[in-house]
Amino acid sequence: MADVRKHEVVVIGAGLAGLAAALDLQAGGADVQVIEAQQRVGGRVRSMQQLGSNKEAGGTYIGAGYTRIIGTAQRHGVELIDVTPMLQFFREQELVLDGKIIRQADWPHHPANRFPDDDKPIMPWAYHRQLTVRENPLSEPGAWLEPDAAQYDISVRDWLEQLGFDDAGVKLAYGMNVSFGEDARDVSALLLFFRAAFSVAQRRFAPEGVLGYTARNGVARIPQAMADALEKPVEFGKQVTAIENDGAGATLRCEDGTRYRAQHVVCSLPFGVLRDIAIDPPLEGLQAEAVSSLPAQPMTQVYFRHKSNFWEADGYAPSLFTDGVAGMVAAARNGDDPNEVTSFTAWTLGPNAAVLDALGAAGAGKRVIAEIEAVRPAAKDQLEFLGMQSWGTDPCARGGWAYFRPGQITRFAAVMGDPHARIRFCGEHLGRVSRGMEGAMESGERVGAEILSL
Ligand SMILES: Cc1cc2nc3c(=O)[nH]c(=O)nc-3n(C[C@H](O)[C@H](O)[C@H](O)COP(=O)(O)OP(=O)(O)OC[C@H]3O[C@@H](n4cnc5c(N)ncnc54)[C@H](O)[C@@H]3O)c2cc1C
């Protein structure tokens, strides 16, 4: 095998999980090589400077208690910015139902408000988050994996019905631009409890008065700094297509013909990508089923520049939270002064993301602008389309993040990350006590430590 590149460990994927594993392996003395299909590191962390002030297309918000990400940024000299002053503006958005704006002040008494009386002041975009914190049966984030928690691995719809919600109430509580699944039927309540428990738990590590951070000049500086700290530079354009295991190691085949040989393989690919890779011997049983069926959230962002402060003309907040394809239209405030709106991003999740994807970038831009103009005529001709990012159609991501359908946590979570022959798996979907960027780091550190312990 003359043209095979040999290493002790090859890490597939230069996202946060793969890079965290690689750095720990390197620190433990291993000869480690990271290979990446794209021409950049970061994966689902992507800062797109070409979109002007709309910096982030992927992971953005670093909770003030994300100790792994914060520690990594500090170690590698990436400056974090406290976004607490900006967060109040994210709460200042108008609700749009059936093409009509409902001001926050009018919501508690609005006829469309189906929440229980005490909860009527809570806006729909915040409701399920507050409810899952308030009603959370999990005492700490890791408890979602305990056998007792299986009773909550039911649909969000069933859970809300148990709390007395009717169809319209379910749709308001979990039916608009949701972060996991198509609707309340499609997602496990246990996943929402895990997220809520993580969100609360990480706050214990937060400095007083600080809610979260982002990275100055883009979050992608964090994976970039991690990659820069590797002794062996990441090799780009290496799209893995096959992993062949044998008694002594594994051979990886890439689309461009390159082959790698390693004693251990760290695979950080999302399952939607992994399912197209030929693994020999093949995955079996529940693990194979998990890889082939764990869904990932369709997510599409559309970016705009504004030509005037049109919201001053109609008196509404600049940002909207809609039940239409525009999803959440967020005014970005990426300048030094959080009062200044620097641009707009429409965040569309779930089935509406697929609607935008089918229109193509320019068509999606037109559609979202038309929807905004229809509800607020003051925006007419005031928005200019800058670009679009679709995570659902990205062949290296196949979705924004993984989620679990009802019953899938009980079936898959304990086994889906098990080592297979020479391969160990990591990635945000395999975070056990943390989620998002922090979960990706957690999973990478875990497999790094496992390999070093062998
Ligand atoms: C729009 C969006 C917003 C988000 N916001 C937040 C947030 O605010 N806070 C937060 O904590 N988290 C957020 N997240 C989640 C967070 O970004 C991810 O959980 C995390 O970055 C995932 O890291 P990962 O290493 O597991 O996967 P990835 O970053 O996806 O890394 C996998 C890598 O593998 C590469 N790859 C794919 N196929 C191949 C192949 N065949 N061969 C070789 N390489 C391959 C990919 O290119 C990629 O670089 C967000 C995600 C999205 C999409």
Coordinates of N, CA, C and O in Angstrom, one line a residue, residues 197-333:
A197 N -32.6 21.0 31.0 CA -31.7 20.7 32.1 C -30.3 21.2 31.9 O -29.7 21.7 32.8
F198 N -29.9 21.0 30.6 CA -28.5 21.5 30.3 C -28.5 23.0 30.4 O -27.5 23.6 30.9
S199 N -29.5 23.7 29.9 CA -29.5 25.1 29.9 C -29.4 25.7 31.4 O -28.7 26.6 31.7
V200 N -30.2 25.0 32.3 CA -30.2 25.4 33.7 C -28.8 25.1 34.3 O -28.2 25.9 35.0
A201 N -28.3 23.9 34.0 CA -27.1 23.4 34.7 C -25.9 24.3 34.3 O -25.1 24.6 35.2
Q202 N -25.8 24.7 33.0 CA -24.6 25.4 32.6 C -24.6 26.8 33.3 O -23.5 27.4 33.5
R203 N -25.8 27.3 33.7 CA -25.8 28.6 34.3 C -25.1 28.6 35.7 O -24.7 29.7 36.1
R204 N -24.9 27.5 36.3 CA -24.2 27.4 37.6 C -22.8 27.8 37.4 O -22.1 28.3 38.4
F205 N -22.2 27.7 36.2 CA -20.8 28.0 36.0 C -20.7 29.4 35.5 O -19.6 29.9 35.1
A206 N -21.8 30.1 35.3 CA -21.7 31.5 34.6 C -21.3 32.5 35.6 O -21.8 32.5 36.8
P207 N -20.5 33.5 35.2 CA -20.2 34.6 36.1 C -21.5 35.4 36.4 O -22.4 35.5 35.5
E208 N -21.5 36.0 37.5 CA -22.7 36.8 37.9 C -23.1 37.8 36.8 O -22.3 38.6 36.3
G209 N -24.3 37.8 36.4 CA -24.9 38.8 35.5 C -24.5 38.6 34.0 O -24.9 39.4 33.2
V210 N -23.8 37.5 33.7 CA -23.5 37.2 32.3 C -24.3 36.0 31.8 O -24.3 35.0 32.4
L211 N -25.0 36.2 30.7 CA -25.8 35.2 30.2 C -25.1 34.4 29.1 O -25.3 33.2 28.9
G212 N -24.3 35.1 28.3 CA -23.6 34.4 27.2 C -22.6 35.2 26.5 O -22.5 36.4 26.7
Y213 N -21.9 34.5 25.5 CA -20.9 35.2 24.8 C -21.0 34.8 23.3 O -21.7 33.9 22.9
T214 N -20.3 35.6 22.5 CA -19.9 35.1 21.2 C -18.5 35.5 21.0 O -17.8 36.1 21.8
A215 N -17.9 35.1 19.8 CA -16.5 35.4 19.6 C -16.3 36.6 18.8 O -17.0 36.8 17.8
R216 N -15.4 37.5 19.2 CA -15.1 38.7 18.4 C -14.6 38.3 17.0 O -13.8 37.4 16.9
N217 N -15.2 38.9 16.0 CA -14.8 38.5 14.6 C -15.2 37.2 14.1 O -14.7 36.6 13.2
G218 N -16.2 36.6 14.8 CA -16.8 35.3 14.3 C -16.4 34.1 15.2 O -15.2 33.9 15.5
V219 N -17.4 33.3 15.4 CA -17.2 32.1 16.3 C -16.2 31.1 15.5 O -15.5 30.3 16.2
A220 N -16.1 31.2 14.2 CA -15.2 30.3 13.5 C -13.8 30.4 13.9 O -12.9 29.6 13.6
R221 N -13.5 31.6 14.6 CA -12.1 31.7 15.0 C -11.8 30.7 16.1 O -10.6 30.4 16.2
I222 N -12.8 30.1 16.7 CA -12.4 29.1 17.8 C -12.0 27.8 17.1 O -10.8 27.4 17.4
P223 N -12.8 27.2 16.2 CA -12.2 26.0 15.5 C -10.9 26.3 14.7 O -10.0 25.4 14.7
Q224 N -10.8 27.5 14.2 CA -9.6 27.8 13.4 C -8.4 27.8 14.4 O -7.3 27.3 14.0
A225 N -8.6 28.4 15.5 CA -7.4 28.5 16.5 C -7.1 27.0 17.0 O -5.9 26.7 17.2
M226 N -8.1 26.2 17.1 CA -7.9 24.8 17.5 C -7.1 24.1 16.4 O -6.1 23.4 16.7
A227 N -7.5 24.3 15.2 CA -6.8 23.7 14.1 C -5.3 24.2 14.0 O -4.4 23.4 13.7
D228 N -5.1 25.4 14.2 CA -3.8 26.0 14.2 C -2.9 25.4 15.2 O -1.6 25.4 15.1
A229 N -3.5 24.9 16.3 CA -2.7 24.3 17.4 C -2.3 22.9 17.1 O -1.6 22.2 17.9
L230 N -2.8 22.3 16.0 CA -2.4 20.9 15.7 C -1.0 20.9 15.0 O -0.7 21.7 14.2
E231 N -0.2 19.9 15.5 CA 1.1 19.8 14.9 C 1.0 19.4 13.4 O 1.8 19.9 12.5
K232 N 0.1 18.5 13.1 CA -0.1 18.1 11.7 C -1.3 18.9 11.2 O -2.4 18.7 11.6
P233 N -1.1 19.8 10.2 CA -2.2 20.6 9.7 C -3.4 19.7 9.2 O -3.2 18.6 8.7
V234 N -4.6 20.2 9.3 CA -5.8 19.5 8.8 C -5.6 19.3 7.3 O -5.1 20.2 6.6
E235 N -5.9 18.2 6.8 CA -5.9 17.9 5.3 C -7.3 18.1 4.8 O -8.2 17.5 5.2
F236 N -7.4 19.1 3.8 CA -8.7 19.5 3.3 C -9.0 18.7 2.0 O -8.2 18.2 1.3
G237 N -10.3 18.8 1.6 CA -10.8 18.1 0.4 C -10.7 16.6 0.5 O -10.7 15.9 -0.5
K238 N -10.7 16.1 1.7 CA -10.7 14.6 1.9 C -12.1 14.1 2.3 O -12.3 14.0 3.5
Q239 N -12.9 13.9 1.4 CA -14.2 13.4 1.7 C -14.2 11.9 1.8 O -14.0 11.2 0.8
V240 N -14.4 11.4 3.0 CA -14.3 10.0 3.3 C -15.5 9.3 2.7 O -16.6 9.7 2.8
T241 N -15.3 8.2 2.0 CA -16.4 7.4 1.4 C -16.5 6.0 1.9 O -17.5 5.4 1.8
A242 N -15.4 5.5 2.5 CA -15.4 4.1 3.0 C -14.4 4.0 4.2 O -13.4 4.6 4.2
I243 N -14.8 3.2 5.2 CA -13.9 2.8 6.3 C -13.9 1.3 6.4 O -14.9 0.7 6.6
E244 N -12.7 0.8 6.1 CA -12.6 -0.7 6.2 C -11.8 -1.1 7.4 O -10.6 -0.7 7.5
N245 N -12.4 -1.9 8.2 CA -11.7 -2.3 9.5 C -11.1 -3.7 9.3 O -11.7 -4.5 8.6
D246 N -9.9 -3.9 10.0 CA -9.4 -5.3 10.1 C -8.8 -5.4 11.5 O -8.9 -4.5 12.3
G247 N -8.2 -6.5 11.7 CA -7.7 -6.8 13.1 C -6.7 -5.7 13.6 O -6.7 -5.4 14.8
A248 N -5.9 -5.2 12.7 CA -4.8 -4.3 13.2 C -5.2 -2.8 13.1 O -4.5 -1.9 13.6
G249 N -6.2 -2.5 12.3 CA -6.5 -1.0 12.1 C -7.6 -0.9 11.1 O -8.4 -1.7 10.9
A250 N -7.6 0.3 10.5 CA -8.7 0.6 9.5 C -8.0 1.4 8.4 O -7.1 2.2 8.6
T251 N -8.6 1.2 7.2 CA -8.2 1.9 6.0 C -9.4 2.8 5.6 O -10.5 2.4 5.5
L252 N -9.1 4.1 5.4 CA -10.1 5.1 5.0 C -9.9 5.4 3.5 O -8.8 5.6 3.1
R253 N -11.0 5.4 2.8 CA -10.9 5.8 1.4 C -11.6 7.1 1.2 O -12.7 7.3 1.7
C254 N -11.0 8.0 0.4 CA -11.6 9.3 0.2 C -12.0 9.4 -1.3 O -11.4 8.7 -2.2
E255 N -12.9 10.3 -1.5 CA -13.4 10.6 -2.9 C -12.3 10.9 -3.9 O -12.4 10.4 -5.0
D256 N -11.3 11.6 -3.4 CA -10.2 12.0 -4.4 C -9.2 10.9 -4.6 O -8.1 11.1 -5.2
G257 N -9.4 9.7 -4.0 CA -8.5 8.5 -4.2 C -7.5 8.4 -3.1 O -6.8 7.3 -3.0
T258 N -7.4 9.4 -2.2 CA -6.4 9.3 -1.1 C -6.9 8.1 -0.2 O -8.1 8.0 0.1
R259 N -5.9 7.5 0.4 CA -6.2 6.4 1.4 C -5.4 6.7 2.7 O -4.2 7.2 2.6
Y260 N -6.0 6.5 3.8 CA -5.3 6.6 5.1 C -5.4 5.3 5.8 O -6.4 4.6 5.7
R261 N -4.4 5.1 6.6 CA -4.4 3.9 7.4 C -4.1 4.3 8.9 O -3.3 5.1 9.1
A262 N -4.9 3.8 9.8 CA -4.8 4.2 11.2 C -5.1 3.0 12.1 O -5.9 2.1 11.8
Q263 N -4.5 3.1 13.3 CA -4.9 2.1 14.3 C -6.3 2.4 14.9 O -7.0 1.5 15.2
H264 N -6.6 3.7 15.0 CA -7.9 4.1 15.5 C -8.5 5.2 14.6 O -7.7 6.1 14.1
V265 N -9.8 5.2 14.4 CA -10.5 6.2 13.6 C -11.4 6.9 14.6 O -12.2 6.3 15.3
V266 N -11.4 8.2 14.6 CA -12.4 9.0 15.3 C -13.3 9.6 14.2 O -12.9 10.3 13.3
C267 N -14.6 9.3 14.3 CA -15.5 9.7 13.2 C -16.5 10.7 13.8 O -17.3 10.3 14.7
S268 N -16.4 12.0 13.4 CA -17.3 13.0 14.0 C -18.4 13.4 13.1 O -19.0 14.5 13.3
L269 N -18.7 12.5 12.1 CA -19.8 12.9 11.1 C -21.2 12.9 11.7 O -21.5 11.9 12.4
P270 N -22.0 13.8 11.3 CA -23.4 13.7 11.6 C -24.0 12.4 11.0 O -23.5 12.0 9.9
F271 N -25.0 11.8 11.6 CA -25.5 10.5 11.1 C -26.0 10.6 9.7 O -25.9 9.7 8.9
G272 N -26.6 11.7 9.4 CA -27.1 11.9 8.0 C -26.1 11.8 7.0 O -26.3 11.5 5.8
V273 N -24.8 12.1 7.3 CA -23.7 12.0 6.4 C -23.1 10.6 6.5 O -22.8 9.9 5.5
L274 N -23.0 10.1 7.8 CA -22.4 8.8 8.0 C -23.1 7.7 7.3 O -22.6 6.7 6.9
R275 N -24.5 7.8 7.2 CA -25.2 6.7 6.6 C -24.9 6.5 5.2 O -25.2 5.4 4.6
D276 N -24.2 7.4 4.5 CA -23.8 7.2 3.1 C -22.4 6.7 3.0 O -21.8 6.5 1.9
I277 N -21.7 6.4 4.1 CA -20.4 5.9 4.0 C -20.3 4.4 4.2 O -21.0 3.9 5.1
A278 N -19.6 3.7 3.4 CA -19.5 2.3 3.4 C -18.6 1.9 4.6 O -17.4 2.2 4.6
I279 N -19.2 1.2 5.5 CA -18.4 0.7 6.7 C -18.3 -0.8 6.6 O -19.3 -1.5 6.5
D280 N -17.1 -1.3 6.7 CA -16.9 -2.8 6.7 C -16.1 -3.2 7.9 O -15.0 -2.6 8.1
P281 N -16.5 -4.1 8.7 CA -17.8 -4.7 8.7 C -18.9 -3.7 9.0 O -18.7 -2.8 9.7
P282 N -20.1 -3.9 8.4 CA -21.2 -2.9 8.6 C -21.6 -2.8 10.1 O -21.5 -3.7 10.9
L283 N -22.2 -1.6 10.4 CA -22.8 -1.5 11.7 C -24.0 -2.4 11.8 O -24.6 -2.8 10.8
E284 N -24.3 -2.8 13.0 CA -25.4 -3.8 13.2 C -26.5 -3.3 14.2 O -26.2 -2.4 15.0
G285 N -27.6 -3.9 14.2 CA -28.6 -3.8 15.2 C -29.1 -2.4 15.4 O -29.2 -1.6 14.4
L286 N -29.3 -2.0 16.7 CA -29.8 -0.7 17.0 C -28.9 0.4 16.5 O -29.3 1.5 16.2
Q287 N -27.6 0.2 16.6 CA -26.7 1.2 16.1 C -26.9 1.5 14.7 O -26.9 2.7 14.2
A288 N -27.0 0.5 13.9 CA -27.2 0.7 12.4 C -28.5 1.4 12.2 O -28.6 2.3 11.4
E289 N -29.5 1.0 13.0 CA -30.9 1.6 12.8 C -30.8 3.1 13.2 O -31.4 4.0 12.5
A290 N -30.0 3.4 14.2 CA -29.9 4.8 14.7 C -29.2 5.6 13.6 O -29.7 6.7 13.2
V291 N -28.1 5.1 13.0 CA -27.4 5.9 12.0 C -28.3 6.1 10.8 O -28.3 7.2 10.2
S292 N -29.1 5.1 10.5 CA -29.9 5.3 9.3 C -31.2 6.1 9.5 O -31.8 6.6 8.6
S293 N -31.6 6.3 10.8 CA -32.9 6.9 11.0 C -32.9 8.1 11.9 O -34.0 8.8 11.9
L294 N -31.9 8.4 12.6 CA -31.9 9.6 13.4 C -32.1 10.9 12.6 O -31.2 11.1 11.7
P295 N -33.1 11.6 12.8 CA -33.3 12.8 11.9 C -32.4 14.0 12.4 O -32.0 14.1 13.5
A296 N -32.3 15.0 11.4 CA -31.6 16.2 11.7 C -32.5 17.4 11.3 O -33.3 17.2 10.3
Q297 N -32.5 18.5 12.0 CA -33.4 19.5 11.8 C -33.1 20.3 10.5 O -32.0 20.9 10.4
P298 N -34.0 20.4 9.5 CA -33.8 21.3 8.4 C -33.8 22.7 8.9 O -34.6 23.1 9.7
M299 N -32.8 23.5 8.4 CA -32.6 24.9 8.9 C -32.1 25.7 7.7 O -31.1 25.3 7.1
T300 N -32.7 26.8 7.4 CA -32.3 27.7 6.4 C -32.3 29.1 6.9 O -33.3 29.5 7.5
Q301 N -31.2 29.8 6.6 CA -31.2 31.2 7.0 C -31.1 32.1 5.7 O -30.4 31.7 4.8
V302 N -31.9 33.2 5.7 CA -31.8 34.1 4.6 C -31.4 35.4 5.2 O -31.9 35.9 6.2
Y303 N -30.4 36.1 4.5 CA -29.8 37.3 5.0 C -30.2 38.5 4.2 O -30.3 38.4 3.0
F304 N -30.4 39.6 4.9 CA -30.9 40.9 4.3 C -30.1 42.0 4.8 O -29.7 42.0 6.0
R305 N -30.0 43.0 4.0 CA -29.5 44.4 4.4 C -30.7 45.2 4.4 O -31.6 45.1 3.5
H306 N -30.8 46.2 5.3 CA -31.9 47.2 5.2 C -31.5 48.5 4.7 O -30.3 48.9 5.0
K307 N -32.3 49.1 3.9 CA -31.9 50.4 3.3 C -32.3 51.6 4.2 O -31.8 52.7 4.0
S308 N -33.3 51.4 5.1 CA -33.7 52.4 6.0 C -34.2 51.8 7.3 O -34.4 50.6 7.3
N309 N -34.3 52.6 8.3 CA -34.9 52.0 9.6 C -36.4 52.0 9.5 O -37.1 52.8 10.2
F310 N -36.9 51.1 8.7 CA -38.4 51.1 8.3 C -39.3 50.9 9.6 O -40.4 51.3 9.6
W311 N -38.7 50.2 10.6 CA -39.5 50.0 11.8 C -39.8 51.3 12.6 O -40.7 51.3 13.3
E312 N -39.0 52.3 12.3 CA -39.3 53.6 12.9 C -40.6 54.2 12.3 O -41.3 55.0 12.9
A313 N -40.9 53.8 11.1 CA -42.1 54.3 10.4 C -43.4 53.6 10.9 O -44.4 54.2 11.0
D314 N -43.3 52.3 11.2 CA -44.5 51.6 11.6 C -44.6 51.4 13.1 O -45.7 51.0 13.6
G315 N -43.5 51.7 13.8 CA -43.6 51.6 15.2 C -43.5 50.3 15.8 O -43.6 50.1 17.1
Y316 N -43.4 49.2 15.0 CA -43.2 47.9 15.5 C -41.7 47.6 15.8 O -40.8 48.3 15.3
A317 N -41.4 46.6 16.6 CA -40.0 46.2 16.8 C -39.4 45.8 15.5 O -40.2 45.3 14.6
P318 N -38.1 45.9 15.3 CA -37.6 45.5 14.0 C -37.7 44.0 13.8 O -37.9 43.5 12.6
S319 N -37.7 43.2 14.8 CA -37.7 41.7 14.7 C -39.1 41.1 14.7 O -40.0 41.7 15.4
L320 N -39.4 40.0 14.0 CA -40.7 39.4 13.9 C -40.5 37.9 14.3 O -39.5 37.3 13.9
F321 N -41.5 37.3 14.9 CA -41.5 35.8 15.0 C -42.8 35.4 14.4 O -43.9 35.7 14.8
T322 N -42.7 34.7 13.2 CA -43.8 34.4 12.4 C -44.2 32.9 12.4 O -43.3 32.1 12.6
D323 N -45.4 32.7 12.0 CA -45.8 31.3 11.8 C -45.7 30.9 10.3 O -46.2 29.9 9.9
G324 N -45.1 31.8 9.5 CA -44.9 31.6 8.1 C -43.5 31.1 7.7 O -42.7 30.8 8.6
V325 N -43.3 31.1 6.4 CA -41.9 30.6 5.9 C -40.8 31.5 6.3 O -39.6 31.1 6.3
A326 N -41.1 32.8 6.7 CA -40.0 33.7 7.1 C -39.5 33.3 8.5 O -38.3 33.7 8.8
G327 N -40.2 32.5 9.2 CA -39.7 32.0 10.5 C -39.5 33.2 11.4 O -40.3 34.0 11.6
M328 N -38.3 33.1 12.0 CA -37.9 34.2 13.0 C -37.0 35.2 12.2 O -36.0 34.9 11.7
V329 N -37.6 36.4 12.1 CA -36.8 37.5 11.3 C -36.1 38.3 12.4 O -36.8 39.1 13.0
A330 N -34.8 38.1 12.5 CA -34.1 38.7 13.7 C -33.3 39.9 13.2 O -32.5 39.7 12.2
A331 N -33.4 41.0 13.9 CA -32.5 42.1 13.6 C -31.2 41.8 14.2 O -31.1 41.6 15.5
A332 N -30.1 41.8 13.4 CA -28.8 41.5 14.0 C -28.2 42.8 14.5 O -28.5 43.9 14.0
R333 N -27.4 42.7 15.6 CA -26.8 43.9 16.2 C -25.4 43.6 16.4 O -24.9 43.3 17.5

